């Protein structure tokens, strides 16, 4: 951020002084938009820093992408919903126009130029894209498997989707859906992790009353735990 706003910083153990120096640089930019991507790992620390900057520079705006709500006054949340996936029974034109299918095919054509599903492939194509739940990363990971698999092959492997949705030659944060889920899990404290595991007994969603039956424990606020899981994009 210091480099982006042109504010060279000296080494300092005084965190407040560093924050204030950057805040003054942001003030000089006046109506500034600062984009902070993938902030979930620093959400707690970022909240205090951004609150201080907004106090100094009320004209500044921050666009943040994060799996975690930052939780500062004036924050406007814009949830990113999953892409639509095909409902059963669509004809070819409607199926291919579905956003999840469109993304899948565009990514497949990056590794297999000119790929076009046959009419016999359409049922398998729909099943594969539905299995991603419309999560863009999952769609892209599934498409990457088309280097070596057919749509029919992929459909038969959907019983273990987390094994399928991975790039074997990639070790980055977005290398697999399992890695992505574990990154989110690592940010939870033990009660929230236990609650998330307990909710795995539900299929197709659950009511607050059902959660009370499964998660209730002495000294535990079910509502507070669910609020944590929702704020961290896990429910």
PDB file of C-alpha atoms in Angstrom:
ATOM      1  CA  UNK A   1       0.000   0.000   0.000  1.00  0.00           C
ATOM      2  CA  UNK A   2       2.857   2.356   0.804  1.00  0.00           C
ATOM      3  CA  UNK A   3       4.282   1.769  -2.663  1.00  0.00           C
ATOM      4  CA  UNK A   4       0.892   2.297  -4.307  1.00  0.00           C
ATOM      5  CA  UNK A   5       0.246   5.640  -2.576  1.00  0.00           C
ATOM      6  CA  UNK A   6       3.831   6.858  -2.861  1.00  0.00           C
ATOM      7  CA  UNK A   7       4.599   6.908   0.844  1.00  0.00           C
ATOM      8  CA  UNK A   8       8.097   5.533   1.561  1.00  0.00           C
ATOM      9  CA  UNK A   9       8.215   4.144   5.081  1.00  0.00           C
ATOM     10  CA  UNK A  10      11.091   3.802   7.472  1.00  0.00           C
ATOM     11  CA  UNK A  11      11.438   0.632   9.501  1.00  0.00           C
ATOM     12  CA  UNK A  12       9.555   1.092  12.731  1.00  0.00           C
ATOM     13  CA  UNK A  13       8.177  -0.983  15.556  1.00  0.00           C
ATOM     14  CA  UNK A  14       5.595   1.717  16.208  1.00  0.00           C
ATOM     15  CA  UNK A  15       2.597   0.288  14.351  1.00  0.00           C
ATOM     16  CA  UNK A  16       0.466   3.354  15.052  1.00  0.00           C
ATOM     17  CA  UNK A  17       3.061   5.622  13.442  1.00  0.00           C
ATOM     18  CA  UNK A  18       3.108   3.446  10.302  1.00  0.00           C
ATOM     19  CA  UNK A  19      -0.688   3.479  10.068  1.00  0.00           C
ATOM     20  CA  UNK A  20      -0.806   7.246  10.559  1.00  0.00           C
ATOM     21  CA  UNK A  21       1.876   7.843   7.908  1.00  0.00           C
ATOM     22  CA  UNK A  22      -0.060   5.815   5.363  1.00  0.00           C
ATOM     23  CA  UNK A  23      -3.281   7.544   6.389  1.00  0.00           C
ATOM     24  CA  UNK A  24      -1.749  10.947   5.696  1.00  0.00           C
ATOM     25  CA  UNK A  25      -0.622   9.731   2.254  1.00  0.00           C
ATOM     26  CA  UNK A  26      -4.166   8.585   1.535  1.00  0.00           C
ATOM     27  CA  UNK A  27      -5.505  11.975   2.648  1.00  0.00           C
ATOM     28  CA  UNK A  28      -3.265  13.663   0.071  1.00  0.00           C
ATOM     29  CA  UNK A  29      -4.856  11.529  -2.661  1.00  0.00           C
ATOM     30  CA  UNK A  30      -8.309  12.829  -1.590  1.00  0.00           C
ATOM     31  CA  UNK A  31     -10.977  10.860  -3.513  1.00  0.00           C
ATOM     32  CA  UNK A  32      -8.998   7.650  -3.715  1.00  0.00           C
ATOM     33  CA  UNK A  33     -10.153   4.086  -4.385  1.00  0.00           C
ATOM     34  CA  UNK A  34      -7.905   1.457  -2.790  1.00  0.00           C
ATOM     35  CA  UNK A  35      -8.529  -2.148  -3.869  1.00  0.00           C
ATOM     36  CA  UNK A  36      -7.518  -4.854  -1.378  1.00  0.00           C
ATOM     37  CA  UNK A  37      -7.835  -8.387  -2.732  1.00  0.00           C
ATOM     38  CA  UNK A  38      -8.062 -11.660  -0.741  1.00  0.00           C
ATOM     39  CA  UNK A  39      -8.026  -9.925   2.645  1.00  0.00           C
ATOM     40  CA  UNK A  40      -9.572 -12.732   4.710  1.00  0.00           C
ATOM     41  CA  UNK A  41      -6.256 -13.777   6.287  1.00  0.00           C
ATOM     42  CA  UNK A  42      -5.769 -10.239   7.636  1.00  0.00           C
ATOM     43  CA  UNK A  43      -9.382  -9.292   8.305  1.00  0.00           C
ATOM     44  CA  UNK A  44      -9.007  -8.734  12.043  1.00  0.00           C
ATOM     45  CA  UNK A  45      -5.905  -6.549  11.696  1.00  0.00           C
ATOM     46  CA  UNK A  46      -7.285  -4.779   8.628  1.00  0.00           C
ATOM     47  CA  UNK A  47     -10.425  -3.692  10.469  1.00  0.00           C
ATOM     48  CA  UNK A  48      -8.495  -1.528  12.918  1.00  0.00           C
ATOM     49  CA  UNK A  49      -6.222  -0.114  10.221  1.00  0.00           C
ATOM     50  CA  UNK A  50      -9.043   0.745   7.806  1.00  0.00           C
ATOM     51  CA  UNK A  51     -11.066   2.320  10.607  1.00  0.00           C
ATOM     52  CA  UNK A  52      -8.107   4.608  11.340  1.00  0.00           C
ATOM     53  CA  UNK A  53      -7.625   5.493   7.675  1.00  0.00           C
ATOM     54  CA  UNK A  54     -11.286   6.306   7.159  1.00  0.00           C
ATOM     55  CA  UNK A  55     -11.130   8.568  10.208  1.00  0.00           C
ATOM     56  CA  UNK A  56      -8.265  10.483   8.611  1.00  0.00           C
ATOM     57  CA  UNK A  57      -9.490  10.330   5.003  1.00  0.00           C
ATOM     58  CA  UNK A  58     -13.297  10.190   4.861  1.00  0.00           C
ATOM     59  CA  UNK A  59     -13.251  10.740   1.085  1.00  0.00           C
ATOM     60  CA  UNK A  60     -11.267   7.536   0.504  1.00  0.00           C
ATOM     61  CA  UNK A  61     -13.048   4.347  -0.515  1.00  0.00           C
ATOM     62  CA  UNK A  62     -11.920   0.767  -0.080  1.00  0.00           C
ATOM     63  CA  UNK A  63     -13.006  -2.095  -2.320  1.00  0.00           C
ATOM     64  CA  UNK A  64     -12.212  -5.331  -0.496  1.00  0.00           C
ATOM     65  CA  UNK A  65     -12.562  -8.936  -1.609  1.00  0.00           C
ATOM     66  CA  UNK A  66     -12.610 -11.350   1.288  1.00  0.00           C
ATOM     67  CA  UNK A  67     -14.290 -14.529   2.481  1.00  0.00           C
ATOM     68  CA  UNK A  68     -14.713 -12.686   5.795  1.00  0.00           C
ATOM     69  CA  UNK A  69     -16.747  -9.569   6.491  1.00  0.00           C
ATOM     70  CA  UNK A  70     -14.371  -6.882   7.815  1.00  0.00           C
ATOM     71  CA  UNK A  71     -16.937  -5.530  10.276  1.00  0.00           C
ATOM     72  CA  UNK A  72     -16.296  -1.789  10.383  1.00  0.00           C
ATOM     73  CA  UNK A  73     -18.872   1.043  10.486  1.00  0.00           C
ATOM     74  CA  UNK A  74     -20.131   2.011   7.019  1.00  0.00           C
ATOM     75  CA  UNK A  75     -19.206  -1.325   5.471  1.00  0.00           C
ATOM     76  CA  UNK A  76     -21.496  -2.366   2.604  1.00  0.00           C
ATOM     77  CA  UNK A  77     -21.486  -6.101   1.886  1.00  0.00           C
ATOM     78  CA  UNK A  78     -21.970  -7.319  -1.678  1.00  0.00           C
ATOM     79  CA  UNK A  79     -22.223 -11.121  -1.513  1.00  0.00           C
ATOM     80  CA  UNK A  80     -20.956 -12.964  -4.582  1.00  0.00           C
ATOM     81  CA  UNK A  81     -23.550 -15.618  -5.311  1.00  0.00           C
ATOM     82  CA  UNK A  82     -22.719 -18.870  -7.122  1.00  0.00           C
ATOM     83  CA  UNK A  83     -23.195 -18.975 -10.880  1.00  0.00           C
ATOM     84  CA  UNK A  84     -26.485 -20.464 -12.083  1.00  0.00           C
ATOM     85  CA  UNK A  85     -26.185 -24.175 -12.916  1.00  0.00           C
ATOM     86  CA  UNK A  86     -28.471 -26.070 -15.318  1.00  0.00           C
ATOM     87  CA  UNK A  87     -31.746 -27.456 -14.099  1.00  0.00           C
ATOM     88  CA  UNK A  88     -32.715 -30.925 -15.353  1.00  0.00           C
ATOM     89  CA  UNK A  89     -34.601 -31.084 -18.621  1.00  0.00           C
ATOM     90  CA  UNK A  90     -33.159 -28.053 -20.430  1.00  0.00           C
ATOM     91  CA  UNK A  91     -32.778 -28.170 -24.191  1.00  0.00           C
ATOM     92  CA  UNK A  92     -29.337 -27.726 -25.749  1.00  0.00           C
ATOM     93  CA  UNK A  93     -29.605 -23.968 -26.298  1.00  0.00           C
ATOM     94  CA  UNK A  94     -30.795 -23.230 -22.759  1.00  0.00           C
ATOM     95  CA  UNK A  95     -28.217 -25.577 -21.230  1.00  0.00           C
ATOM     96  CA  UNK A  96     -25.284 -23.977 -23.054  1.00  0.00           C
ATOM     97  CA  UNK A  97     -26.539 -20.502 -22.140  1.00  0.00           C
ATOM     98  CA  UNK A  98     -26.424 -21.253 -18.386  1.00  0.00           C
ATOM     99  CA  UNK A  99     -23.646 -19.172 -16.800  1.00  0.00           C
ATOM    100  CA  UNK A 100     -21.978 -22.103 -15.046  1.00  0.00           C
ATOM    101  CA  UNK A 101     -21.909 -24.144 -18.268  1.00  0.00           C
ATOM    102  CA  UNK A 102     -20.684 -21.148 -20.269  1.00  0.00           C
ATOM    103  CA  UNK A 103     -17.730 -20.629 -17.900  1.00  0.00           C
ATOM    104  CA  UNK A 104     -16.926 -24.361 -17.956  1.00  0.00           C
ATOM    105  CA  UNK A 105     -16.867 -24.479 -21.764  1.00  0.00           C
ATOM    106  CA  UNK A 106     -14.811 -21.281 -22.063  1.00  0.00           C
ATOM    107  CA  UNK A 107     -12.167 -22.739 -19.747  1.00  0.00           C
ATOM    108  CA  UNK A 108     -12.202 -26.096 -21.536  1.00  0.00           C
ATOM    109  CA  UNK A 109     -11.592 -24.345 -24.864  1.00  0.00           C
ATOM    110  CA  UNK A 110      -8.465 -22.748 -23.432  1.00  0.00           C
ATOM    111  CA  UNK A 111      -6.897 -26.218 -23.266  1.00  0.00           C
ATOM    112  CA  UNK A 112      -8.916 -27.928 -26.020  1.00  0.00           C
ATOM    113  CA  UNK A 113      -9.558 -25.287 -28.705  1.00  0.00           C
ATOM    114  CA  UNK A 114     -12.752 -25.795 -30.639  1.00  0.00           C
ATOM    115  CA  UNK A 115     -14.265 -28.196 -28.099  1.00  0.00           C
ATOM    116  CA  UNK A 116     -18.004 -28.590 -28.623  1.00  0.00           C
ATOM    117  CA  UNK A 117     -20.109 -31.043 -26.585  1.00  0.00           C
ATOM    118  CA  UNK A 118     -22.146 -33.505 -28.617  1.00  0.00           C
ATOM    119  CA  UNK A 119     -25.825 -34.048 -27.928  1.00  0.00           C
ATOM    120  CA  UNK A 120     -24.863 -37.302 -26.210  1.00  0.00           C
ATOM    121  CA  UNK A 121     -22.589 -35.311 -23.843  1.00  0.00           C
ATOM    122  CA  UNK A 122     -25.220 -32.861 -22.652  1.00  0.00           C
ATOM    123  CA  UNK A 123     -26.533 -34.896 -19.725  1.00  0.00           C
ATOM    124  CA  UNK A 124     -23.006 -35.512 -18.430  1.00  0.00           C
ATOM    125  CA  UNK A 125     -22.096 -31.853 -18.962  1.00  0.00           C
ATOM    126  CA  UNK A 126     -25.082 -30.721 -16.899  1.00  0.00           C
ATOM    127  CA  UNK A 127     -24.269 -33.209 -14.132  1.00  0.00           C
ATOM    128  CA  UNK A 128     -20.624 -32.083 -13.935  1.00  0.00           C
ATOM    129  CA  UNK A 129     -21.496 -28.383 -13.729  1.00  0.00           C
ATOM    130  CA  UNK A 130     -24.241 -29.015 -11.138  1.00  0.00           C
ATOM    131  CA  UNK A 131     -21.687 -30.866  -9.010  1.00  0.00           C
ATOM    132  CA  UNK A 132     -19.614 -27.668  -8.759  1.00  0.00           C
ATOM    133  CA  UNK A 133     -22.529 -25.871  -7.031  1.00  0.00           C
ATOM    134  CA  UNK A 134     -21.809 -22.959  -9.365  1.00  0.00           C
ATOM    135  CA  UNK A 135     -18.639 -21.977  -7.501  1.00  0.00           C
ATOM    136  CA  UNK A 136     -16.409 -20.388 -10.155  1.00  0.00           C
ATOM    137  CA  UNK A 137     -13.204 -21.931  -8.799  1.00  0.00           C
ATOM    138  CA  UNK A 138     -14.822 -25.373  -8.767  1.00  0.00           C
ATOM    139  CA  UNK A 139     -16.015 -24.869 -12.357  1.00  0.00           C
ATOM    140  CA  UNK A 140     -12.505 -23.936 -13.474  1.00  0.00           C
ATOM    141  CA  UNK A 141     -10.924 -26.866 -11.624  1.00  0.00           C
ATOM    142  CA  UNK A 142     -13.402 -29.243 -13.271  1.00  0.00           C
ATOM    143  CA  UNK A 143     -12.662 -27.781 -16.687  1.00  0.00           C
ATOM    144  CA  UNK A 144      -8.917 -28.293 -16.149  1.00  0.00           C
ATOM    145  CA  UNK A 145      -9.577 -32.033 -15.837  1.00  0.00           C
ATOM    146  CA  UNK A 146     -10.733 -32.109 -19.440  1.00  0.00           C
ATOM    147  CA  UNK A 147      -7.093 -32.400 -20.455  1.00  0.00           C
ATOM    148  CA  UNK A 148      -7.317 -36.135 -19.779  1.00  0.00           C
ATOM    149  CA  UNK A 149     -10.984 -36.947 -19.090  1.00  0.00           C
ATOM    150  CA  UNK A 150     -14.144 -36.995 -21.145  1.00  0.00           C
ATOM    151  CA  UNK A 151     -17.377 -35.586 -19.759  1.00  0.00           C
ATOM    152  CA  UNK A 152     -18.624 -39.137 -19.227  1.00  0.00           C
ATOM    153  CA  UNK A 153     -15.427 -39.991 -17.310  1.00  0.00           C
ATOM    154  CA  UNK A 154     -15.851 -36.939 -15.103  1.00  0.00           C
ATOM    155  CA  UNK A 155     -19.454 -37.782 -14.359  1.00  0.00           C
ATOM    156  CA  UNK A 156     -18.467 -41.209 -13.049  1.00  0.00           C
ATOM    157  CA  UNK A 157     -15.951 -39.607 -10.662  1.00  0.00           C
ATOM    158  CA  UNK A 158     -18.381 -37.195  -9.038  1.00  0.00           C
ATOM    159  CA  UNK A 159     -18.827 -39.484  -6.031  1.00  0.00           C
ATOM    160  CA  UNK A 160     -15.541 -38.007  -4.754  1.00  0.00           C
ATOM    161  CA  UNK A 161     -15.710 -34.399  -6.012  1.00  0.00           C
ATOM    162  CA  UNK A 162     -12.903 -33.056  -3.805  1.00  0.00           C
ATOM    163  CA  UNK A 163     -10.514 -35.541  -5.392  1.00  0.00           C
ATOM    164  CA  UNK A 164     -11.636 -34.439  -8.841  1.00  0.00           C
ATOM    165  CA  UNK A 165     -11.570 -30.674  -8.237  1.00  0.00           C
ATOM    166  CA  UNK A 166      -7.826 -30.186  -7.994  1.00  0.00           C
ATOM    167  CA  UNK A 167      -4.885 -29.169 -10.160  1.00  0.00           C
ATOM    168  CA  UNK A 168      -2.184 -31.749  -9.567  1.00  0.00           C
ATOM    169  CA  UNK A 169       0.588 -29.481 -10.866  1.00  0.00           C
ATOM    170  CA  UNK A 170      -0.347 -26.524  -8.672  1.00  0.00           C
ATOM    171  CA  UNK A 171       0.410 -25.914  -4.975  1.00  0.00           C
ATOM    172  CA  UNK A 172      -1.079 -22.415  -4.676  1.00  0.00           C
ATOM    173  CA  UNK A 173      -4.028 -21.252  -2.592  1.00  0.00           C
ATOM    174  CA  UNK A 174      -6.454 -22.020  -5.406  1.00  0.00           C
ATOM    175  CA  UNK A 175      -4.972 -25.381  -6.367  1.00  0.00           C
ATOM    176  CA  UNK A 176      -7.973 -27.348  -5.137  1.00  0.00           C
ATOM    177  CA  UNK A 177     -11.367 -26.990  -3.506  1.00  0.00           C
ATOM    178  CA  UNK A 178     -10.050 -28.989  -0.540  1.00  0.00           C
ATOM    179  CA  UNK A 179      -7.236 -26.452  -0.032  1.00  0.00           C
ATOM    180  CA  UNK A 180      -9.702 -23.569  -0.284  1.00  0.00           C
ATOM    181  CA  UNK A 181     -12.015 -25.119   2.315  1.00  0.00           C
ATOM    182  CA  UNK A 182      -9.126 -25.877   4.661  1.00  0.00           C
ATOM    183  CA  UNK A 183      -7.883 -22.278   4.361  1.00  0.00           C
ATOM    184  CA  UNK A 184     -11.280 -21.102   5.597  1.00  0.00           C
ATOM    185  CA  UNK A 185     -11.404 -23.766   8.296  1.00  0.00           C
ATOM    186  CA  UNK A 186      -8.017 -22.686   9.649  1.00  0.00           C
ATOM    187  CA  UNK A 187      -9.437 -19.234  10.443  1.00  0.00           C
ATOM    188  CA  UNK A 188     -12.072 -20.636  12.820  1.00  0.00           C
ATOM    189  CA  UNK A 189     -11.656 -21.157  16.545  1.00  0.00           C
ATOM    190  CA  UNK A 190     -12.347 -24.616  17.943  1.00  0.00           C
ATOM    191  CA  UNK A 191     -16.042 -24.084  18.860  1.00  0.00           C
ATOM    192  CA  UNK A 192     -16.802 -22.789  15.356  1.00  0.00           C
ATOM    193  CA  UNK A 193     -14.925 -25.701  13.762  1.00  0.00           C
ATOM    194  CA  UNK A 194     -16.865 -28.179  15.858  1.00  0.00           C
ATOM    195  CA  UNK A 195     -20.138 -26.469  14.915  1.00  0.00           C
ATOM    196  CA  UNK A 196     -19.282 -26.553  11.213  1.00  0.00           C
ATOM    197  CA  UNK A 197     -18.511 -30.254  11.459  1.00  0.00           C
ATOM    198  CA  UNK A 198     -21.792 -30.866  13.301  1.00  0.00           C
ATOM    199  CA  UNK A 199     -23.814 -29.121  10.591  1.00  0.00           C
ATOM    200  CA  UNK A 200     -22.528 -31.666   8.065  1.00  0.00           C
ATOM    201  CA  UNK A 201     -25.377 -33.975   9.132  1.00  0.00           C
ATOM    202  CA  UNK A 202     -27.792 -31.682   7.256  1.00  0.00           C
ATOM    203  CA  UNK A 203     -28.525 -31.918   3.554  1.00  0.00           C
ATOM    204  CA  UNK A 204     -30.167 -29.180   1.523  1.00  0.00           C
ATOM    205  CA  UNK A 205     -29.998 -26.556   4.257  1.00  0.00           C
ATOM    206  CA  UNK A 206     -31.390 -26.412   7.788  1.00  0.00           C
ATOM    207  CA  UNK A 207     -33.522 -24.247  10.029  1.00  0.00           C
ATOM    208  CA  UNK A 208     -32.408 -22.378  13.125  1.00  0.00           C
ATOM    209  CA  UNK A 209     -34.548 -24.732  15.198  1.00  0.00           C
ATOM    210  CA  UNK A 210     -32.755 -27.762  13.738  1.00  0.00           C
ATOM    211  CA  UNK A 211     -29.383 -26.135  14.434  1.00  0.00           C
ATOM    212  CA  UNK A 212     -30.435 -25.556  18.058  1.00  0.00           C
ATOM    213  CA  UNK A 213     -31.088 -29.287  18.424  1.00  0.00           C
ATOM    214  CA  UNK A 214     -27.702 -30.283  16.987  1.00  0.00           C
ATOM    215  CA  UNK A 215     -25.410 -27.507  18.248  1.00  0.00           C
ATOM    216  CA  UNK A 216     -26.843 -26.586  21.655  1.00  0.00           C
ATOM    217  CA  UNK A 217     -24.358 -27.015  24.512  1.00  0.00           C
ATOM    218  CA  UNK A 218     -23.935 -25.431  27.961  1.00  0.00           C
ATOM    219  CA  UNK A 219     -22.436 -21.956  27.656  1.00  0.00           C
ATOM    220  CA  UNK A 220     -22.797 -21.933  23.862  1.00  0.00           C
ATOM    221  CA  UNK A 221     -24.774 -19.411  21.828  1.00  0.00           C
ATOM    222  CA  UNK A 222     -25.906 -21.227  18.702  1.00  0.00           C
ATOM    223  CA  UNK A 223     -26.905 -17.946  17.060  1.00  0.00           C
ATOM    224  CA  UNK A 224     -23.458 -16.442  17.666  1.00  0.00           C
ATOM    225  CA  UNK A 225     -21.671 -19.466  16.211  1.00  0.00           C
ATOM    226  CA  UNK A 226     -23.892 -19.479  13.138  1.00  0.00           C
ATOM    227  CA  UNK A 227     -23.218 -15.767  12.728  1.00  0.00           C
ATOM    228  CA  UNK A 228     -19.465 -16.508  12.688  1.00  0.00           C
ATOM    229  CA  UNK A 229     -19.894 -19.213  10.018  1.00  0.00           C
ATOM    230  CA  UNK A 230     -22.053 -16.958   7.855  1.00  0.00           C
ATOM    231  CA  UNK A 231     -19.610 -14.038   8.224  1.00  0.00           C
ATOM    232  CA  UNK A 232     -16.797 -16.323   7.052  1.00  0.00           C
ATOM    233  CA  UNK A 233     -18.729 -17.535   4.000  1.00  0.00           C
ATOM    234  CA  UNK A 234     -19.019 -21.105   5.284  1.00  0.00           C
ATOM    235  CA  UNK A 235     -22.828 -21.148   5.534  1.00  0.00           C
TER     236      UNK A 235
END
